[in-house]
Amino acid sequence: ASRTLNDSFDDRFLLGLGVSHPPQVDPRGATYLKPVAKMREYLTQLNETDFSTPDASVDPVAPVQTIIAALRKPMLEVARDLSLGAHPYLVPVEHTARAREILGPDPLLIPEHKIIIETDADKARERARGAIGWYLQIENYKRNLIWMGFTEDDIAAMQAAPEQPGISDEDRFHLDFALGKAFEDRRQAERVRLPRPVRHNRGEAQPGRGVPH
């Protein structure tokens, strides 16, 4: 279907893929096992599958243009090797620099960062917890936050109500996810200088790996 859409609309379709999570996979009768190996196998087969088109100018086995959901190094390496790049979700800004190091300069890197525009800190925290509560129950997201330097206590604090006592670092998540001045005050000495965006021109695409436009 992806190749048919690209064939029909001048390579303007980019297929996003992800392995999902056990709470979403297992109830549907499938088994969530070895997600990295499964994604690598799937993309390899997808890229090698024959495709026929009446347009004689089109390569009959042109790779499908894909971008994959990837958080940590193993899946980022799959994104680098077998797709156009990665689309990390629910990540702090530091993740972008780390992901770019793994991907290298050429693959696409399109992260999702959550930002709350609110001057009232309590309201901002309440909205943040409402937005991410489900994700913090998912192991893939929890492990990624730990990979980025958070602790189990930090993650528990992200889920806790603002008035709950005994939280030693309650604000850490909210600061890292952009609460303005508080973020700047705590992070000033350790800010990450992010790499400049990579511009992709259609004429500079790697052989067999077109870039959508």
C-alpha positions as a Python dict, from the first residue, in 0.01 Angstrom:
ca = {
    (1, 'A'): (0, 0, 0),
    (2, 'S'): (283, 240, 82),
    (3, 'R'): (452, 182, -252),
    (4, 'T'): (120, 227, -433),
    (5, 'L'): (64, 562, -261),
    (6, 'N'): (417, 680, -340),
    (7, 'D'): (382, 562, -698),
    (8, 'S'): (56, 755, -730),
    (9, 'F'): (160, 1074, -551),
    (10, 'D'): (522, 1138, -649),
    (11, 'D'): (689, 990, -339),
    (12, 'R'): (501, 1215, -95),
    (13, 'F'): (397, 939, 146),
    (14, 'L'): (611, 841, 445),
    (15, 'L'): (509, 525, 631),
    (16, 'G'): (547, 540, 1008),
    (17, 'L'): (596, 210, 1192),
    (18, 'G'): (629, 107, 1555),
    (19, 'V'): (631, -217, 1753),
    (20, 'S'): (374, -85, 2006),
    (21, 'H'): (366, -215, 2366),
    (22, 'P'): (262, -536, 2546),
    (23, 'P'): (-64, -392, 2689),
    (24, 'Q'): (-175, -314, 2335),
    (25, 'V'): (-32, -621, 2158),
    (26, 'D'): (-107, -913, 2391),
    (27, 'P'): (-485, -856, 2429),
    (28, 'R'): (-516, -879, 2051),
    (29, 'G'): (-390, -1235, 2044),
    (30, 'A'): (-31, -1158, 1945),
    (31, 'T'): (281, -1200, 2158),
    (32, 'Y'): (515, -911, 2228),
    (33, 'L'): (863, -1065, 2196),
    (34, 'K'): (1200, -931, 2079),
    (35, 'P'): (1071, -602, 1934),
    (36, 'V'): (1407, -492, 1790),
    (37, 'A'): (1467, -819, 1608),
    (38, 'K'): (1107, -822, 1485),
    (39, 'M'): (1131, -467, 1347),
    (40, 'R'): (1463, -541, 1176),
    (41, 'E'): (1319, -856, 1018),
    (42, 'Y'): (1001, -678, 909),
    (43, 'L'): (1181, -383, 750),
    (44, 'T'): (1425, -612, 571),
    (45, 'Q'): (1141, -813, 421),
    (46, 'L'): (946, -497, 338),
    (47, 'N'): (1239, -345, 152),
    (48, 'E'): (1306, -664, -42),
    (49, 'T'): (947, -733, -151),
    (50, 'D'): (888, -698, -526),
    (51, 'F'): (663, -419, -642),
    (52, 'S'): (516, -386, -990),
    (53, 'T'): (405, -61, -1152),
    (54, 'P'): (304, 38, -1505),
    (55, 'D'): (555, 324, -1486),
    (56, 'A'): (868, 185, -1652),
    (57, 'S'): (1084, 456, -1493),
    (58, 'V'): (1019, 328, -1138),
    (59, 'D'): (1257, 80, -979),
    (60, 'P'): (1045, -236, -930),
    (61, 'V'): (1204, -304, -592),
    (62, 'A'): (1247, 51, -460),
    (63, 'P'): (1262, 48, -77),
    (64, 'V'): (947, 157, 102),
    (65, 'Q'): (996, 500, 258),
    (66, 'T'): (960, 444, 632),
    (67, 'I'): (1033, 617, 958),
    (68, 'I'): (1009, 421, 1282),
    (69, 'A'): (928, 485, 1644),
    (70, 'A'): (1260, 450, 1824),
    (71, 'L'): (1376, 551, 2170),
    (72, 'R'): (1694, 373, 2278),
    (73, 'K'): (2010, 265, 2098),
    (74, 'P'): (1906, -77, 1956),
    (75, 'M'): (1593, 55, 1783),
    (76, 'L'): (1768, 376, 1679),
    (77, 'E'): (2027, 161, 1504),
    (78, 'V'): (1748, -21, 1318),
    (79, 'A'): (1608, 317, 1215),
    (80, 'R'): (1951, 422, 1092),
    (81, 'D'): (2015, 103, 897),
    (82, 'L'): (1677, 20, 745),
    (83, 'S'): (1459, 332, 732),
    (84, 'L'): (1476, 704, 663),
    (85, 'G'): (1509, 777, 1034),
    (86, 'A'): (1346, 790, 1377),
    (87, 'H'): (1043, 950, 1541),
    (88, 'P'): (1107, 940, 1918),
    (89, 'Y'): (803, 1010, 2138),
    (90, 'L'): (783, 1147, 2494),
    (91, 'V'): (1148, 1243, 2522),
    (92, 'P'): (1336, 1527, 2697),
    (93, 'V'): (1544, 1759, 2481),
    (94, 'E'): (1868, 1584, 2579),
    (95, 'H'): (1746, 1276, 2396),
    (96, 'T'): (1775, 1454, 2061),
    (97, 'A'): (2150, 1500, 2093),
    (98, 'R'): (2201, 1140, 2205),
    (99, 'A'): (1980, 1004, 1925),
    (100, 'R'): (2165, 1210, 1664),
    (101, 'E'): (2496, 1061, 1778),
    (102, 'I'): (2357, 712, 1723),
    (103, 'L'): (2181, 785, 1395),
    (104, 'G'): (2465, 982, 1239),
    (105, 'P'): (2421, 1300, 1032),
    (106, 'D'): (2199, 1177, 748),
    (107, 'P'): (1884, 997, 876),
    (108, 'L'): (1577, 1200, 966),
    (109, 'L'): (1526, 1268, 1338),
    (110, 'I'): (1177, 1398, 1418),
    (111, 'P'): (1127, 1399, 1797),
    (112, 'E'): (807, 1474, 1986),
    (113, 'H'): (852, 1705, 2285),
    (114, 'K'): (566, 1786, 2520),
    (115, 'I'): (541, 2152, 2619),
    (116, 'I'): (283, 2314, 2846),
    (117, 'I'): (219, 2685, 2807),
    (118, 'E'): (107, 2783, 3155),
    (119, 'T'): (240, 3032, 3412),
    (120, 'D'): (73, 2860, 3708),
    (121, 'A'): (307, 2578, 3814),
    (122, 'D'): (36, 2374, 3990),
    (123, 'K'): (-192, 2384, 3687),
    (124, 'A'): (99, 2293, 3459),
    (125, 'R'): (188, 1992, 3675),
    (126, 'E'): (-173, 1875, 3682),
    (127, 'R'): (-197, 1895, 3304),
    (128, 'A'): (138, 1720, 3261),
    (129, 'R'): (33, 1428, 3481),
    (130, 'G'): (-292, 1396, 3292),
    (131, 'A'): (-110, 1388, 2959),
    (132, 'I'): (157, 1132, 3045),
    (133, 'G'): (3, 915, 3315),
    (134, 'W'): (-68, 624, 3082),
    (135, 'Y'): (276, 634, 2923),
    (136, 'L'): (453, 615, 3258),
    (137, 'Q'): (297, 272, 3310),
    (138, 'I'): (460, 143, 2991),
    (139, 'E'): (802, -20, 3032),
    (140, 'N'): (947, 112, 2706),
    (141, 'Y'): (891, 473, 2810),
    (142, 'K'): (1005, 414, 3167),
    (143, 'R'): (1327, 246, 3050),
    (144, 'N'): (1395, 531, 2812),
    (145, 'L'): (1361, 788, 3089),
    (146, 'I'): (1596, 582, 3307),
    (147, 'W'): (1839, 566, 3012),
    (148, 'M'): (1823, 945, 3008),
    (149, 'G'): (1923, 964, 3375),
    (150, 'F'): (1590, 961, 3558),
    (151, 'T'): (1537, 723, 3851),
    (152, 'E'): (1244, 507, 3959),
    (153, 'D'): (1175, 766, 4230),
    (154, 'D'): (1167, 1040, 3967),
    (155, 'I'): (911, 845, 3765),
    (156, 'A'): (701, 785, 4076),
    (157, 'A'): (714, 1159, 4146),
    (158, 'M'): (590, 1232, 3795),
    (159, 'Q'): (280, 1026, 3871),
    (160, 'A'): (225, 1160, 4224),
    (161, 'A'): (-31, 1425, 4318),
    (162, 'P'): (130, 1767, 4386),
    (163, 'E'): (24, 1765, 4751),
    (164, 'Q'): (162, 1416, 4822),
    (165, 'P'): (436, 1435, 5090),
    (166, 'G'): (767, 1253, 5082),
    (167, 'I'): (859, 1331, 4720),
    (168, 'S'): (1219, 1446, 4719),
    (169, 'D'): (1248, 1550, 4355),
    (170, 'E'): (889, 1609, 4253),
    (171, 'D'): (966, 1878, 4001),
    (172, 'R'): (1232, 1702, 3798),
    (173, 'F'): (1005, 1578, 3522),
    (174, 'H'): (825, 1909, 3490),
    (175, 'L'): (1147, 2106, 3474),
    (176, 'D'): (1288, 1882, 3203),
    (177, 'F'): (968, 1915, 3006),
    (178, 'A'): (987, 2293, 2988),
    (179, 'L'): (837, 2488, 3276),
    (180, 'G'): (1011, 2807, 3177),
    (181, 'K'): (1212, 2995, 3439),
    (182, 'A'): (1236, 2704, 3683),
    (183, 'F'): (1383, 2492, 3405),
    (184, 'E'): (1637, 2763, 3319),
    (185, 'D'): (1740, 2813, 3683),
    (186, 'R'): (1812, 2444, 3741),
    (187, 'R'): (1962, 2358, 3405),
    (188, 'Q'): (2171, 2666, 3324),
    (189, 'A'): (2503, 2496, 3402),
    (190, 'E'): (2427, 2174, 3218),
    (191, 'R'): (2239, 2278, 2905),
    (192, 'V'): (2290, 2056, 2603),
    (193, 'R'): (2395, 2224, 2283),
    (194, 'L'): (2186, 2049, 2022),
    (195, 'P'): (2324, 1983, 1674),
    (196, 'R'): (2205, 2197, 1387),
    (197, 'P'): (1912, 2048, 1194),
    (198, 'V'): (2005, 1834, 896),
    (199, 'R'): (1851, 1966, 575),
    (200, 'H'): (1753, 1704, 322),
    (201, 'N'): (1731, 1799, -42),
    (202, 'R'): (1568, 1557, -277),
    (203, 'G'): (1869, 1559, -506),
    (204, 'E'): (2098, 1458, -218),
    (205, 'A'): (1912, 1146, -111),
    (206, 'Q'): (2110, 827, -78),
    (207, 'P'): (2070, 580, -364),
    (208, 'G'): (1756, 379, -316),
    (209, 'R'): (1642, 589, -20),
    (210, 'G'): (1434, 880, -140),
    (211, 'V'): (1346, 1167, 90),
    (212, 'P'): (978, 1277, 105),
    (213, 'H'): (897, 1634, 10),
}
